Structures are given as C-alpha cells and as structure tokens.
PDB file of C-alpha atoms in Angstrom:
ATOM      1  CA  ALA A  27      14.792 -11.857  -5.554  1.00 43.00           C
ATOM      2  CA  TRP A  28      14.401 -15.409  -7.215  1.00 43.00           C
ATOM      3  CA  SER A  29      13.930 -18.525  -4.804  1.00 45.00           C
ATOM      4  CA  GLU A  30      13.379 -21.918  -6.205  1.00 42.00           C
ATOM      5  CA  LYS A  31      10.119 -23.709  -5.740  1.00 45.00           C
ATOM      6  CA  VAL A  32      10.610 -27.781  -6.358  1.00 44.00           C
ATOM      7  CA  SER A  33       7.592 -30.065  -6.730  1.00 45.00           C
ATOM      8  CA  ALA A  34       8.433 -34.288  -6.665  1.00 46.00           C
ATOM      9  CA  ALA A  35       6.917 -37.215  -6.465  1.00 46.00           C
ATOM     10  CA  THR A  36       7.986 -40.708  -4.768  1.00 49.00           C
ATOM     11  CA  PHE A  37       6.882 -43.787  -6.630  1.00 46.00           C
ATOM     12  CA  GLY A  38       7.346 -47.262  -5.368  1.00 52.00           C
ATOM     13  CA  ALA A  39      10.799 -48.960  -6.609  1.00 51.00           C
ATOM     14  CA  ASP A  40       8.891 -52.176  -8.819  1.00 55.00           C
ATOM     15  CA  ARG A  41       6.490 -50.075 -10.370  1.00 53.00           C
ATOM     16  CA  GLY A  42       9.611 -48.850 -12.855  1.00 58.00           C
ATOM     17  CA  ASP A  43       7.684 -45.468 -13.418  1.00 58.00           C
ATOM     18  CA  VAL A  44       9.719 -42.807 -15.287  1.00 60.00           C
ATOM     19  CA  VAL A  45       9.257 -40.019 -13.116  1.00 56.00           C
ATOM     20  CA  THR A  46      10.507 -36.504 -14.426  1.00 57.00           C
ATOM     21  CA  LEU A  47      10.904 -33.515 -11.924  1.00 53.00           C
ATOM     22  CA  TYR A  48      10.401 -29.700 -12.476  1.00 54.00           C
ATOM     23  CA  ALA A  49      11.923 -26.440 -10.457  1.00 52.00           C
ATOM     24  CA  GLN A  50       9.694 -23.974 -10.665  1.00 52.00           C
ATOM     25  CA  TRP A  51      11.412 -20.062  -9.938  1.00 48.00           C
ATOM     26  CA  GLN A  52       8.943 -17.530  -8.205  1.00 46.00           C
ATOM     27  CA  LYS A  53       9.479 -13.837  -7.179  1.00 49.00           C
ATOM     28  CA  SER A  54       9.445 -13.800  -3.773  1.00 47.00           C
ATOM     29  CA  ALA A  55       9.420 -10.632  -0.972  1.00 58.00           C
ATOM     30  CA  TRP A  56      13.193  -8.902   0.271  1.00 77.00           C
ATOM     31  CA  SER A  57      13.129  -6.121   2.714  1.00 84.00           C
ATOM     32  CA  PHE A  58      15.875  -3.288   2.458  1.00 84.00           C
ATOM     33  CA  PHE A  59      16.614  -0.344   4.728  1.00 90.00           C
ATOM     34  CA  VAL A  60      17.405   2.310   2.034  1.00 91.00           C
ATOM     35  CA  PRO A  61      19.556   5.575   2.948  1.00 92.00           C
ATOM     36  CA  ASP A  62      18.081   9.027   1.684  1.00 91.00           C
ATOM     37  CA  PRO A  63      19.594  12.121   1.570  1.00 92.00           C
ATOM     38  CA  GLN A  64      16.216  13.604   2.867  1.00 92.00           C
ATOM     39  CA  LEU A  65      16.684  11.947   6.279  1.00 90.00           C
ATOM     40  CA  GLY A  66      19.856  12.769   7.074  1.00 89.00           C
ATOM     41  CA  GLU A  67      21.667   9.361   8.905  1.00 88.00           C
ATOM     42  CA  GLY A  68      17.995   7.757   8.680  1.00 87.00           C
ATOM     43  CA  LYS A  69      16.522   5.255   6.460  1.00 90.00           C
ATOM     44  CA  TRP A  70      13.717   4.065   5.119  1.00 92.00           C
ATOM     45  CA  TRP A  71      12.521   0.593   5.190  1.00 90.00           C
ATOM     46  CA  LEU A  72      11.007  -0.935   1.952  1.00 92.00           C
ATOM     47  CA  ASN A  73      10.021  -3.963   1.211  1.00 91.00           C
ATOM     48  CA  LEU A  74      10.327  -5.342  -2.771  1.00 87.00           C
ATOM     49  CA  GLU A  75       7.039  -7.612  -3.424  1.00 79.00           C
ATOM     50  CA  GLY A  76       6.640  -9.894  -6.152  1.00 73.00           C
ATOM     51  CA  ASP A  77       4.510  -8.390  -8.471  1.00 73.00           C
ATOM     52  CA  ASP A  78       7.481  -5.850  -9.015  1.00 80.00           C
ATOM     53  CA  SER A  79       6.021  -3.325  -6.827  1.00 87.00           C
ATOM     54  CA  ALA A  80       7.684  -1.861  -3.501  1.00 91.00           C
ATOM     55  CA  VAL A  81       5.755  -1.323  -0.300  1.00 93.00           C
ATOM     56  CA  LEU A  82       7.223   2.130   2.043  1.00 92.00           C
ATOM     57  CA  GLY A  83       7.106   0.872   5.663  1.00 86.00           C
ATOM     58  CA  ASN A  84       8.624   3.352   8.357  1.00 80.00           C
ATOM     59  CA  VAL A  85      12.209   5.161   9.003  1.00 84.00           C
ATOM     60  CA  TYR A  86      14.534   3.979  11.158  1.00 82.00           C
ATOM     61  CA  GLY A  87      18.334   5.144  12.201  1.00 81.00           C
ATOM     62  CA  THR A  88      18.835   9.112  13.438  1.00 83.00           C
ATOM     63  CA  VAL A  89      16.466  10.728  11.197  1.00 85.00           C
ATOM     64  CA  THR A  90      16.787  14.713  10.632  1.00 86.00           C
ATOM     65  CA  TRP A  91      13.159  15.455   8.984  1.00 89.00           C
ATOM     66  CA  PRO A  92      13.210  18.123   6.227  1.00 92.00           C
ATOM     67  CA  GLU A  93      11.071  21.235   6.008  1.00 95.00           C
ATOM     68  CA  SER A  94       9.516  19.612   2.581  1.00 97.00           C
ATOM     69  CA  LEU A  95       9.760  16.242   2.074  1.00 96.00           C
ATOM     70  CA  THR A  96       8.835  13.693  -0.632  1.00 97.00           C
ATOM     71  CA  LEU A  97       8.157  10.223   0.151  1.00 96.00           C
ATOM     72  CA  PRO A  98      10.133   7.861  -1.986  1.00 95.00           C
ATOM     73  CA  ALA A  99       8.935   7.505  -5.466  1.00 96.00           C
ATOM     74  CA  ALA A 100      10.679   4.293  -6.862  1.00 93.00           C
ATOM     75  CA  TYR A 101      13.609   1.976  -5.916  1.00 90.00           C
ATOM     76  CA  ARG A 102      15.682  -0.533  -8.009  1.00 86.00           C
ATOM     77  CA  GLY A 103      13.465   0.352 -10.799  1.00 89.00           C
ATOM     78  CA  ARG A 104      10.257  -0.994  -8.806  1.00 91.00           C
ATOM     79  CA  THR A 105       7.275   1.684  -8.319  1.00 94.00           C
ATOM     80  CA  VAL A 106       6.637   2.508  -4.641  1.00 96.00           C
ATOM     81  CA  SER A 107       2.829   1.687  -4.461  1.00 96.00           C
ATOM     82  CA  SER A 108       1.694   1.935  -0.810  1.00 96.00           C
ATOM     83  CA  LEU A 109       2.928   3.113   2.672  1.00 95.00           C
ATOM     84  CA  THR A 110       1.724   0.489   5.375  1.00 93.00           C
ATOM     85  CA  SER A 111       3.188   2.356   8.819  1.00 90.00           C
ATOM     86  CA  ARG A 112       2.229   6.135   9.525  1.00 89.00           C
ATOM     87  CA  LEU A 113       5.038   8.066  10.187  1.00 84.00           C
ATOM     88  CA  GLN A 114       4.213   9.497  13.532  1.00 74.00           C
ATOM     89  CA  TYR A 115       4.002   6.010  14.956  1.00 63.00           C
ATOM     90  CA  PHE A 116       7.700   5.073  14.843  1.00 59.00           C
ATOM     91  CA  THR A 117       9.573   8.140  14.836  1.00 60.00           C
ATOM     92  CA  GLY A 118       7.228  10.272  17.258  1.00 57.00           C
ATOM     93  CA  ALA A 119       5.472  13.847  16.569  1.00 51.00           C
ATOM     94  CA  ALA A 120       7.715  15.680  18.253  1.00 59.00           C
ATOM     95  CA  SER A 121      10.458  14.915  15.710  1.00 72.00           C
ATOM     96  CA  LEU A 122       8.406  15.077  12.768  1.00 79.00           C
ATOM     97  CA  ASN A 123       7.453  19.147  13.769  1.00 82.00           C
ATOM     98  CA  SER A 124      10.162  19.996  10.784  1.00 89.00           C
ATOM     99  CA  VAL A 125       8.024  18.795   8.337  1.00 94.00           C
ATOM    100  CA  LYS A 126       6.117  21.522   6.412  1.00 96.00           C
ATOM    101  CA  HIS A 127       5.930  20.474   2.994  1.00 98.00           C
ATOM    102  CA  LEU A 128       4.715  16.809   2.378  1.00 98.00           C
ATOM    103  CA  VAL A 129       4.484  15.356  -1.104  1.00 98.00           C
ATOM    104  CA  VAL A 130       3.283  11.869  -1.950  1.00 98.00           C
ATOM    105  CA  PRO A 131       4.712  11.415  -5.724  1.00 98.00           C
ATOM    106  CA  GLU A 132       2.713   9.470  -8.370  1.00 98.00           C
ATOM    107  CA  GLY A 133       2.662   5.373  -8.134  1.00 97.00           C
ATOM    108  CA  TYR A 134       1.120   5.501  -4.725  1.00 97.00           C
ATOM    109  CA  ALA A 135      -2.096   3.503  -4.488  1.00 97.00           C
ATOM    110  CA  ASN A 136      -2.437   3.194  -1.358  1.00 97.00           C
ATOM    111  CA  LEU A 137      -1.772   4.712   2.524  1.00 97.00           C
ATOM    112  CA  CYS A 138      -2.429   3.814   5.750  1.00 96.00           C
ATOM    113  CA  ALA A 139      -4.623   4.951   8.051  1.00 97.00           C
ATOM    114  CA  TYR A 140      -3.901   7.514  10.178  1.00 96.00           C
ATOM    115  CA  ALA A 141      -0.790   8.206   7.742  1.00 96.00           C
ATOM    116  CA  PHE A 142       0.269  11.832   8.578  1.00 95.00           C
ATOM    117  CA  GLN A 143      -1.893  12.206  11.729  1.00 94.00           C
ATOM    118  CA  ASN A 144      -0.092  14.851  14.407  1.00 92.00           C
ATOM    119  CA  LEU A 145       2.293  16.481  11.884  1.00 93.00           C
ATOM    120  CA  TYR A 146       1.884  19.292  13.549  1.00 92.00           C
ATOM    121  CA  ALA A 147       3.891  21.494  11.458  1.00 94.00           C
ATOM    122  CA  LEU A 148       2.642  20.496   7.872  1.00 96.00           C
ATOM    123  CA  GLU A 149       1.573  23.394   6.542  1.00 98.00           C
ATOM    124  CA  SER A 150       0.973  21.520   2.450  1.00 98.00           C
ATOM    125  CA  ILE A 151       0.504  17.986   1.527  1.00 98.00           C
ATOM    126  CA  SER A 152       0.090  16.890  -2.335  1.00 98.00           C
ATOM    127  CA  PHE A 153      -2.055  13.887  -3.043  1.00 98.00           C
ATOM    128  CA  PRO A 154      -1.432  11.712  -6.669  1.00 98.00           C
ATOM    129  CA  SER A 155      -3.406  10.697  -9.237  1.00 98.00           C
ATOM    130  CA  THR A 156      -2.836   7.273  -8.627  1.00 98.00           C
ATOM    131  CA  LEU A 157      -4.332   7.424  -5.177  1.00 98.00           C
ATOM    132  CA  ALA A 158      -8.014   6.996  -5.140  1.00 98.00           C
ATOM    133  CA  ALA A 159      -8.875   6.688  -1.760  1.00 98.00           C
ATOM    134  CA  ILE A 160      -7.496   9.008   0.932  1.00 98.00           C
ATOM    135  CA  PRO A 161      -7.518   6.800   4.040  1.00 98.00           C
ATOM    136  CA  ASP A 162      -9.311   7.696   7.366  1.00 98.00           C
ATOM    137  CA  TYR A 163      -7.530  10.024   9.421  1.00 98.00           C
ATOM    138  CA  CYS A 164      -4.944  11.178   6.991  1.00 98.00           C
ATOM    139  CA  CYS A 165      -4.137  14.373   8.053  1.00 98.00           C
ATOM    140  CA  TYR A 166      -6.279  14.132  11.572  1.00 97.00           C
ATOM    141  CA  ASN A 167      -5.429  17.034  13.919  1.00 96.00           C
ATOM    142  CA  CYS A 168      -2.303  18.647  11.643  1.00 97.00           C
ATOM    143  CA  THR A 169      -3.457  21.699  13.279  1.00 97.00           C
ATOM    144  CA  ASN A 170      -1.204  23.871  10.335  1.00 97.00           C
ATOM    145  CA  LEU A 171      -1.932  22.287   7.573  1.00 98.00           C
ATOM    146  CA  ALA A 172      -3.159  25.369   5.141  1.00 98.00           C
ATOM    147  CA  SER A 173      -3.101  23.683   1.627  1.00 98.00           C
ATOM    148  CA  ILE A 174      -4.353  20.283   0.419  1.00 98.00           C
ATOM    149  CA  ALA A 175      -3.584  19.925  -3.540  1.00 98.00           C
ATOM    150  CA  PHE A 176      -5.933  16.780  -4.728  1.00 98.00           C
ATOM    151  CA  ALA A 177      -5.583  15.139  -8.098  1.00 98.00           C
ATOM    152  CA  GLU A 178      -8.085  14.177 -11.057  1.00 96.00           C
ATOM    153  CA  GLY A 179      -8.074  10.410  -9.419  1.00 97.00           C
ATOM    154  CA  ASN A 180      -8.907  10.973  -6.130  1.00 98.00           C
ATOM    155  CA  ARG A 181     -12.427   9.174  -5.745  1.00 98.00           C
ATOM    156  CA  SER A 182     -13.045   9.544  -1.980  1.00 98.00           C
ATOM    157  CA  VAL A 183     -11.731  11.200   1.501  1.00 98.00           C
ATOM    158  CA  GLY A 184     -12.180   9.014   4.051  1.00 98.00           C
ATOM    159  CA  ALA A 185     -13.608   9.303   7.752  1.00 98.00           C
ATOM    160  CA  ALA A 186     -12.209  12.256   9.512  1.00 98.00           C
ATOM    161  CA  ALA A 187      -9.592  12.674   7.054  1.00 98.00           C
ATOM    162  CA  PHE A 188      -9.112  16.244   7.742  1.00 98.00           C
ATOM    163  CA  SER A 189     -10.526  16.746  10.971  1.00 98.00           C
ATOM    164  CA  GLY A 190      -9.389  19.453  13.296  1.00 98.00           C
ATOM    165  CA  CYS A 191      -6.897  20.905  10.759  1.00 98.00           C
ATOM    166  CA  SER A 192      -7.763  24.469  12.435  1.00 97.00           C
ATOM    167  CA  LYS A 193      -6.356  26.880   9.588  1.00 98.00           C
ATOM    168  CA  LEU A 194      -7.363  25.174   6.808  1.00 98.00           C
ATOM    169  CA  PRO A 195      -9.345  28.310   4.977  1.00 98.00           C
ATOM    170  CA  GLU A 196     -10.594  26.555   1.751  1.00 97.00           C
ATOM    171  CA  VAL A 197     -11.109  23.107  -0.252  1.00 97.00           C
ATOM    172  CA  GLU A 198     -11.460  22.738  -3.803  1.00 96.00           C
ATOM    173  CA  LEU A 199     -12.312  18.684  -4.731  1.00 97.00           C
ATOM    174  CA  PRO A 200     -11.628  17.294  -8.299  1.00 97.00           C
ATOM    175  CA  ARG A 201     -13.168  16.136 -11.127  1.00 96.00           C
ATOM    176  CA  GLY A 202     -14.190  12.457  -9.864  1.00 96.00           C
ATOM    177  CA  LEU A 203     -14.139  12.990  -6.112  1.00 97.00           C
ATOM    178  CA  THR A 204     -17.947  11.348  -5.416  1.00 97.00           C
ATOM    179  CA  ASN A 205     -18.388  10.730  -1.710  1.00 96.00           C
ATOM    180  CA  LEU A 206     -16.598  12.109   1.837  1.00 96.00           C
ATOM    181  CA  ALA A 207     -17.022  10.377   4.922  1.00 97.00           C
ATOM    182  CA  THR A 208     -18.702  10.980   7.876  1.00 95.00           C
ATOM    183  CA  GLN A 209     -16.356  13.878   9.834  1.00 97.00           C
ATOM    184  CA  ALA A 210     -13.956  14.230   6.561  1.00 98.00           C
ATOM    185  CA  PHE A 211     -13.612  18.024   7.511  1.00 98.00           C
ATOM    186  CA  TYR A 212     -15.103  18.172  11.181  1.00 97.00           C
ATOM    187  CA  ASN A 213     -14.009  20.784  13.126  1.00 96.00           C
ATOM    188  CA  CYS A 214     -11.731  23.081  10.791  1.00 97.00           C
ATOM    189  CA  ALA A 215     -12.496  26.148  12.285  1.00 97.00           C
ATOM    190  CA  ALA A 216     -11.056  28.176   9.598  1.00 97.00           C
ATOM    191  CA  LEU A 217     -12.778  26.312   6.592  1.00 97.00           C
ATOM    192  CA  THR A 218     -15.394  29.061   5.109  1.00 96.00           C
ATOM    193  CA  GLY A 219     -14.257  27.789   0.984  1.00 95.00           C
ATOM    194  CA  VAL A 220     -15.277  24.838  -0.082  1.00 95.00           C
ATOM    195  CA  VAL A 221     -16.024  23.772  -3.741  1.00 95.00           C
ATOM    196  CA  LEU A 222     -17.195  20.272  -4.192  1.00 95.00           C
ATOM    197  CA  SER A 223     -16.909  18.390  -7.547  1.00 95.00           C
ATOM    198  CA  PRO A 224     -19.385  18.905 -10.094  1.00 93.00           C
ATOM    199  CA  ASP A 225     -20.064  15.107 -10.124  1.00 92.00           C
ATOM    200  CA  TYR A 226     -20.026  14.679  -6.177  1.00 95.00           C
ATOM    201  CA  VAL A 227     -22.527  12.328  -5.039  1.00 93.00           C
ATOM    202  CA  GLY A 228     -22.621  11.866  -1.530  1.00 91.00           C
ATOM    203  CA  SER A 229     -24.396   9.967   0.663  1.00 86.00           C
ATOM    204  CA  THR A 230     -27.227  10.394   3.666  1.00 82.00           C
ATOM    205  CA  SER A 231     -25.802   7.452   5.722  1.00 84.00           C
ATOM    206  CA  THR A 232     -22.696  10.005   6.145  1.00 86.00           C
ATOM    207  CA  SER A 233     -22.706  12.589   8.374  1.00 88.00           C
ATOM    208  CA  GLN A 234     -21.364  15.433  10.225  1.00 92.00           C
ATOM    209  CA  GLN A 235     -18.617  15.697   6.928  1.00 94.00           C
ATOM    210  CA  PHE A 236     -17.928  19.619   7.600  1.00 94.00           C
ATOM    211  CA  GLN A 237     -19.867  20.068  10.907  1.00 92.00           C
ATOM    212  CA  HIS A 238     -18.204  23.098  13.080  1.00 92.00           C
ATOM    213  CA  SER A 239     -16.565  24.609  10.021  1.00 94.00           C
ATOM    214  CA  PRO A 240     -18.027  28.098   9.415  1.00 93.00           C
ATOM    215  CA  ILE A 241     -18.009  27.854   5.282  1.00 92.00           C
ATOM    216  CA  ALA A 242     -19.585  31.401   4.037  1.00 89.00           C
ATOM    217  CA  LYS A 243     -21.565  29.800   0.871  1.00 87.00           C
ATOM    218  CA  LEU A 244     -21.675  26.296  -0.806  1.00 89.00           C
ATOM    219  CA  GLU A 245     -23.119  24.814  -4.477  1.00 89.00           C
ATOM    220  CA  ILE A 246     -24.837  21.590  -4.508  1.00 88.00           C
ATOM    221  CA  PRO A 247     -24.426  19.687  -7.797  1.00 90.00           C
ATOM    222  CA  ALA A 248     -27.084  18.094  -9.452  1.00 87.00           C
ATOM    223  CA  SER A 249     -25.547  14.754  -8.984  1.00 90.00           C
ATOM    224  CA  CYS A 250     -25.237  15.087  -5.051  1.00 89.00           C
ATOM    225  CA  LEU A 251     -27.693  11.762  -3.340  1.00 86.00           C
ATOM    226  CA  GLY A 252     -27.234  13.702  -0.216  1.00 84.00           C
ATOM    227  CA  PHE A 253     -25.268  15.029   3.013  1.00 85.00           C
ATOM    228  CA  GLY A 254     -26.000  13.294   6.597  1.00 82.00           C
ATOM    229  CA  TRP A 255     -27.353  14.439   9.881  1.00 83.00           C
ATOM    230  CA  ASN A 256     -25.340  18.085  10.601  1.00 85.00           C
ATOM    231  CA  ALA A 257     -22.744  17.970   7.661  1.00 88.00           C
ATOM    232  CA  LEU A 258     -23.455  21.637   7.114  1.00 86.00           C
ATOM    233  CA  GLU A 259     -24.053  23.024  10.284  1.00 83.00           C
ATOM    234  CA  LYS A 260     -22.190  26.475  10.178  1.00 85.00           C
ATOM    235  CA  THR A 261     -23.057  26.719   6.335  1.00 85.00           C
ATOM    236  CA  ALA A 262     -24.080  30.443   6.013  1.00 82.00           C
ATOM    237  CA  ALA A 263     -25.689  30.255   2.614  1.00 81.00           C
ATOM    238  CA  LEU A 264     -26.300  27.129   0.696  1.00 81.00           C
ATOM    239  CA  ARG A 265     -27.748  27.023  -3.053  1.00 82.00           C
ATOM    240  CA  PHE A 266     -28.551  24.002  -5.184  1.00 82.00           C
ATOM    241  CA  LEU A 267     -27.801  23.810  -8.760  1.00 82.00           C
ATOM    242  CA  GLY A 268     -31.006  21.982  -9.803  1.00 74.00           C
ATOM    243  CA  ASP A 269     -34.260  22.061  -8.724  1.00 72.00           C
ATOM    244  CA  ARG A 270     -34.972  20.767  -4.779  1.00 67.00           C
ATOM    245  CA  PRO A 271     -33.831  17.233  -3.926  1.00 69.00           C
ATOM    246  CA  THR A 272     -35.543  15.440  -2.450  1.00 69.00           C
ATOM    247  CA  TRP A 273     -33.369  13.675   0.290  1.00 64.00           C
ATOM    248  CA  THR A 274     -33.117  17.025   2.351  1.00 60.00           C
ATOM    249  CA  VAL A 275     -34.516  18.034   5.103  1.00 49.00           C
ATOM    250  CA  TRP A 276     -32.425  21.075   5.128  1.00 49.00           C
ATOM    251  CA  ASN A 277     -32.726  22.367   9.185  1.00 46.00           C
ATOM    252  CA  ALA A 278     -32.754  18.972  10.452  1.00 46.00           C
ATOM    253  CA  ASN A 279     -30.896  16.781   8.528  1.00 52.00           C
ATOM    254  CA  LEU A 280     -28.387  19.001   7.103  1.00 62.00           C
ATOM    255  CA  GLY A 281     -28.413  21.462  10.122  1.00 60.00           C
ATOM    256  CA  CYS A 282     -27.971  24.324   8.139  1.00 66.00           C
ATOM    257  CA  ALA A 283     -30.574  27.247   9.289  1.00 57.00           C
ATOM    258  CA  GLN A 284     -29.581  30.042   6.701  1.00 62.00           C
ATOM    259  CA  LEU A 285     -29.700  31.068   3.254  1.00 62.00           C
ATOM    260  CA  ILE A 286     -31.040  28.090   0.662  1.00 69.00           C
ATOM    261  CA  GLU A 287     -32.247  28.526  -2.699  1.00 70.00           C
ATOM    262  CA  TYR A 288     -33.629  25.985  -5.283  1.00 66.00           C
ATOM    263  CA  PRO A 289     -32.914  26.294  -7.817  1.00 70.00           C
ATOM    264  CA  ALA A 290     -29.822  28.314  -8.375  1.00 70.00           C
ATOM    265  CA  THR A 291     -31.207  31.427  -9.959  1.00 72.00           C
ATOM    266  CA  ASN A 292     -29.040  34.405  -8.486  1.00 66.00           C
ATOM    267  CA  THR A 293     -26.082  34.551 -11.278  1.00 64.00           C
ATOM    268  CA  THR A 294     -24.376  36.977  -9.078  1.00 66.00           C
ATOM    269  CA  TRP A 295     -24.631  34.563  -5.446  1.00 64.00           C
TER     270      TRP A 295
END
C-alpha cells in the first residue's frame, strides 16, 4: 500500500518568500488474513512489508491441519521471507498433531526460535536454500521426526534445534554448513548416522552437540576447528580426515572414549 508523506515549511508573511511544497509517497505495511485450502476454514496472518516482501505471522479461525503442510511461499506477487511466530504458540500443540510432513519453501530467510517446537506427529521437514540459519529450538522435542532435508545454503544449526528428536536415525549436513550450536542434536536417542559437511568448521566454545546421541562412527573433516565439552559423548568410533588436530583432548573434551584414528588410514572403516 502507498501512503502520502508531506513535508512543509512556514515562513513569515512579511518576507515575501516563495515556498514550494513537495508530497512524497512511501510504501507502508499492511496486514491481511489470507485463506489457505490447506487449513480448512483457517487463515494465515500475513504482513506486507515496504520492501516488497511478506512476513508470515500465525493462523486464526477454525483450523483443520493437514497431514502435509507447506508454508505459503508468496502473496500478491510478494515472496514470503519470514515466519515470526511459532506455530504451536497460538494454535496449541494438540491441534497440530495431524501435521506429519512440513515444507518450508524457497524464499524464507528467517524462522523464529521455537518455530516448530513440540509438533509431536511431525515425521519429516524440508528447509530451503534461502534459509542460512536454522534457528534455536526450531524442532525441539519433535519426538517422531525421522527425516531432515537440509539444503546447500543452510550455514548453521541453532542451539537445541533438534534436541529431543528421539526417532531421528541419521543426519547429513550439506556442503557449506559450518557450525552446530550447543546441543543442536542433544539426546537424539536413535541417531546413529551423522555425516558432517566437508567444510565443517565448528568451535570449541560450543558443546554437547551430539551428547546422549549414540553415533556409530563419525569422520571429522580437516577444516574442523573443534568440538566442545561432551560433544560426542556416545560416539562409538571417530576418525580425523587429516593429522591429529591440536584442539582436541579426545577423552576429556569430547567425552568419547572409543576408537579414534589420526589420520584416517583405514579405507574400509
């Protein structure tokens, strides 16, 4: 929408000045309740921003959640770029228990913290390449989550983003994803397979990324600068794709007391 912005000046009548007034039009935000056949009689709240983007709030009305849900990608020619309210917040976790598959479409650059927390029926989620940072607590305690589709363009995973996802069996981090925050995959009781991105960097200042997650074996790329305290507590086997890094004290720092190789010489490992 457009609104008028007027600038004016007042001068004394005895000066005889000629004053020119200018009117400037500027874009302003408007909010809409937008129907979506996926939601039954429910509606999304969308805010149209001044920069030609749209921001998704939450849902209102009598919502019937589908088994497969795709967040709206565009409205009135504008790309939806953000989700600002967690789905569970306004609608209640119980009402979302029918959602098993969730797609965040291309165009989304931001998700709020706790965006999909406690979606207990959720089995799979797909992220777009436009989302650089998976937010803190994004899928916290999604106890049936079994599949995560990351995309190249995802650069980091926030604190406890997938903590408590007890049925998640494996994770493959895409090229370009360089950092996992504290407890990113904490207490994922079924997580046995993890593939780090080949350019994973990490940090010794973050900890417990995979604590209480029983990883069978893990290769650490040469680019890695560190893992923090108890990050790999239940990992059964480690090997480093390069010389022994100076940052690790593998027993005390990583919490892993099993097989470790420097460098990775066993090609059948």
